[in-house]
């Protein structure tokens, strides 16, 4: 059984921070492993949608409040 309570790799938190620029961007498509995607879905207020071939659309909850969905 995989434990998704800890980040699957030490650079994931940094990647999310860098890609979403501290909240300036609310939606991105990222190439992640299944474990990374599960971690993001479980630890952030974000919707994680698989797009295929390890690509995921990540939309932070604030995007829904600002009409970006």
PDB file of C-alpha atoms in Angstrom:
ATOM      1  CA  UNK A   1       0.000   0.000   0.000  1.00  0.00           C
ATOM      2  CA  UNK A   2       1.344   3.429  -0.945  1.00  0.00           C
ATOM      3  CA  UNK A   3       1.499   6.109   1.729  1.00  0.00           C
ATOM      4  CA  UNK A   4       0.373   9.451   0.283  1.00  0.00           C
ATOM      5  CA  UNK A   5       0.713  11.330   3.583  1.00  0.00           C
ATOM      6  CA  UNK A   6       4.258  12.358   2.738  1.00  0.00           C
ATOM      7  CA  UNK A   7       5.404  13.881  -0.524  1.00  0.00           C
ATOM      8  CA  UNK A   8       6.543  11.149  -2.933  1.00  0.00           C
ATOM      9  CA  UNK A   9       9.723  13.100  -3.575  1.00  0.00           C
ATOM     10  CA  UNK A  10      11.382  15.994  -1.747  1.00  0.00           C
ATOM     11  CA  UNK A  11      11.072  18.440  -4.665  1.00  0.00           C
ATOM     12  CA  UNK A  12       7.296  18.215  -5.114  1.00  0.00           C
ATOM     13  CA  UNK A  13       6.416  21.009  -2.668  1.00  0.00           C
ATOM     14  CA  UNK A  14       8.981  23.278  -4.378  1.00  0.00           C
ATOM     15  CA  UNK A  15       7.583  22.371  -7.812  1.00  0.00           C
ATOM     16  CA  UNK A  16       4.036  23.298  -6.788  1.00  0.00           C
ATOM     17  CA  UNK A  17       5.220  26.552  -5.223  1.00  0.00           C
ATOM     18  CA  UNK A  18       7.242  27.486  -8.299  1.00  0.00           C
ATOM     19  CA  UNK A  19       4.574  26.527 -10.841  1.00  0.00           C
ATOM     20  CA  UNK A  20       1.775  28.362  -9.093  1.00  0.00           C
ATOM     21  CA  UNK A  21       3.866  31.413  -8.128  1.00  0.00           C
ATOM     22  CA  UNK A  22       2.571  31.695  -4.594  1.00  0.00           C
ATOM     23  CA  UNK A  23      -1.071  31.934  -5.670  1.00  0.00           C
ATOM     24  CA  UNK A  24      -0.801  34.157  -8.742  1.00  0.00           C
ATOM     25  CA  UNK A  25      -1.660  31.260 -11.067  1.00  0.00           C
ATOM     26  CA  UNK A  26      -4.646  29.091 -10.241  1.00  0.00           C
ATOM     27  CA  UNK A  27      -4.637  26.486 -13.036  1.00  0.00           C
ATOM     28  CA  UNK A  28      -1.781  24.587 -14.674  1.00  0.00           C
ATOM     29  CA  UNK A  29      -1.113  21.369 -16.512  1.00  0.00           C
ATOM     30  CA  UNK A  30       1.749  19.418 -14.968  1.00  0.00           C
ATOM     31  CA  UNK A  31       3.411  16.120 -15.744  1.00  0.00           C
ATOM     32  CA  UNK A  32       3.374  14.130 -12.492  1.00  0.00           C
ATOM     33  CA  UNK A  33       3.552  10.564 -11.299  1.00  0.00           C
ATOM     34  CA  UNK A  34       0.384   8.962  -9.999  1.00  0.00           C
ATOM     35  CA  UNK A  35       1.744   9.266  -6.453  1.00  0.00           C
ATOM     36  CA  UNK A  36       2.528  12.960  -6.883  1.00  0.00           C
ATOM     37  CA  UNK A  37      -0.952  13.640  -8.270  1.00  0.00           C
ATOM     38  CA  UNK A  38      -2.567  11.781  -5.369  1.00  0.00           C
ATOM     39  CA  UNK A  39      -0.477  13.775  -2.892  1.00  0.00           C
ATOM     40  CA  UNK A  40      -1.489  17.093  -4.474  1.00  0.00           C
ATOM     41  CA  UNK A  41      -5.171  16.074  -4.469  1.00  0.00           C
ATOM     42  CA  UNK A  42      -4.993  15.043  -0.823  1.00  0.00           C
ATOM     43  CA  UNK A  43      -2.935  17.930   0.561  1.00  0.00           C
ATOM     44  CA  UNK A  44      -4.048  21.007  -1.336  1.00  0.00           C
ATOM     45  CA  UNK A  45      -7.411  22.669  -1.985  1.00  0.00           C
ATOM     46  CA  UNK A  46      -7.091  21.670  -5.625  1.00  0.00           C
ATOM     47  CA  UNK A  47      -8.935  19.649  -8.215  1.00  0.00           C
ATOM     48  CA  UNK A  48      -6.613  17.209  -9.986  1.00  0.00           C
ATOM     49  CA  UNK A  49      -7.842  15.872 -13.328  1.00  0.00           C
ATOM     50  CA  UNK A  50      -5.851  13.229 -15.225  1.00  0.00           C
ATOM     51  CA  UNK A  51      -5.311  14.186 -18.872  1.00  0.00           C
ATOM     52  CA  UNK A  52      -3.413  11.064 -19.945  1.00  0.00           C
ATOM     53  CA  UNK A  53       0.246  10.111 -20.273  1.00  0.00           C
ATOM     54  CA  UNK A  54       0.971  11.376 -16.727  1.00  0.00           C
ATOM     55  CA  UNK A  55      -0.337  14.885 -17.435  1.00  0.00           C
ATOM     56  CA  UNK A  56      -2.717  16.403 -14.883  1.00  0.00           C
ATOM     57  CA  UNK A  57      -4.707  19.606 -14.848  1.00  0.00           C
ATOM     58  CA  UNK A  58      -4.461  21.141 -11.397  1.00  0.00           C
ATOM     59  CA  UNK A  59      -6.951  23.851 -10.483  1.00  0.00           C
ATOM     60  CA  UNK A  60      -6.786  25.456  -7.084  1.00  0.00           C
ATOM     61  CA  UNK A  61     -10.073  26.063  -5.281  1.00  0.00           C
ATOM     62  CA  UNK A  62      -9.712  29.851  -5.535  1.00  0.00           C
ATOM     63  CA  UNK A  63     -10.123  29.562  -9.333  1.00  0.00           C
ATOM     64  CA  UNK A  64     -13.742  28.523  -8.849  1.00  0.00           C
ATOM     65  CA  UNK A  65     -14.438  31.671  -6.809  1.00  0.00           C
ATOM     66  CA  UNK A  66     -12.921  33.924  -9.463  1.00  0.00           C
ATOM     67  CA  UNK A  67     -14.761  32.388 -12.415  1.00  0.00           C
ATOM     68  CA  UNK A  68     -11.799  30.577 -13.992  1.00  0.00           C
ATOM     69  CA  UNK A  69     -13.600  27.253 -14.270  1.00  0.00           C
TER      70      UNK A  69
END
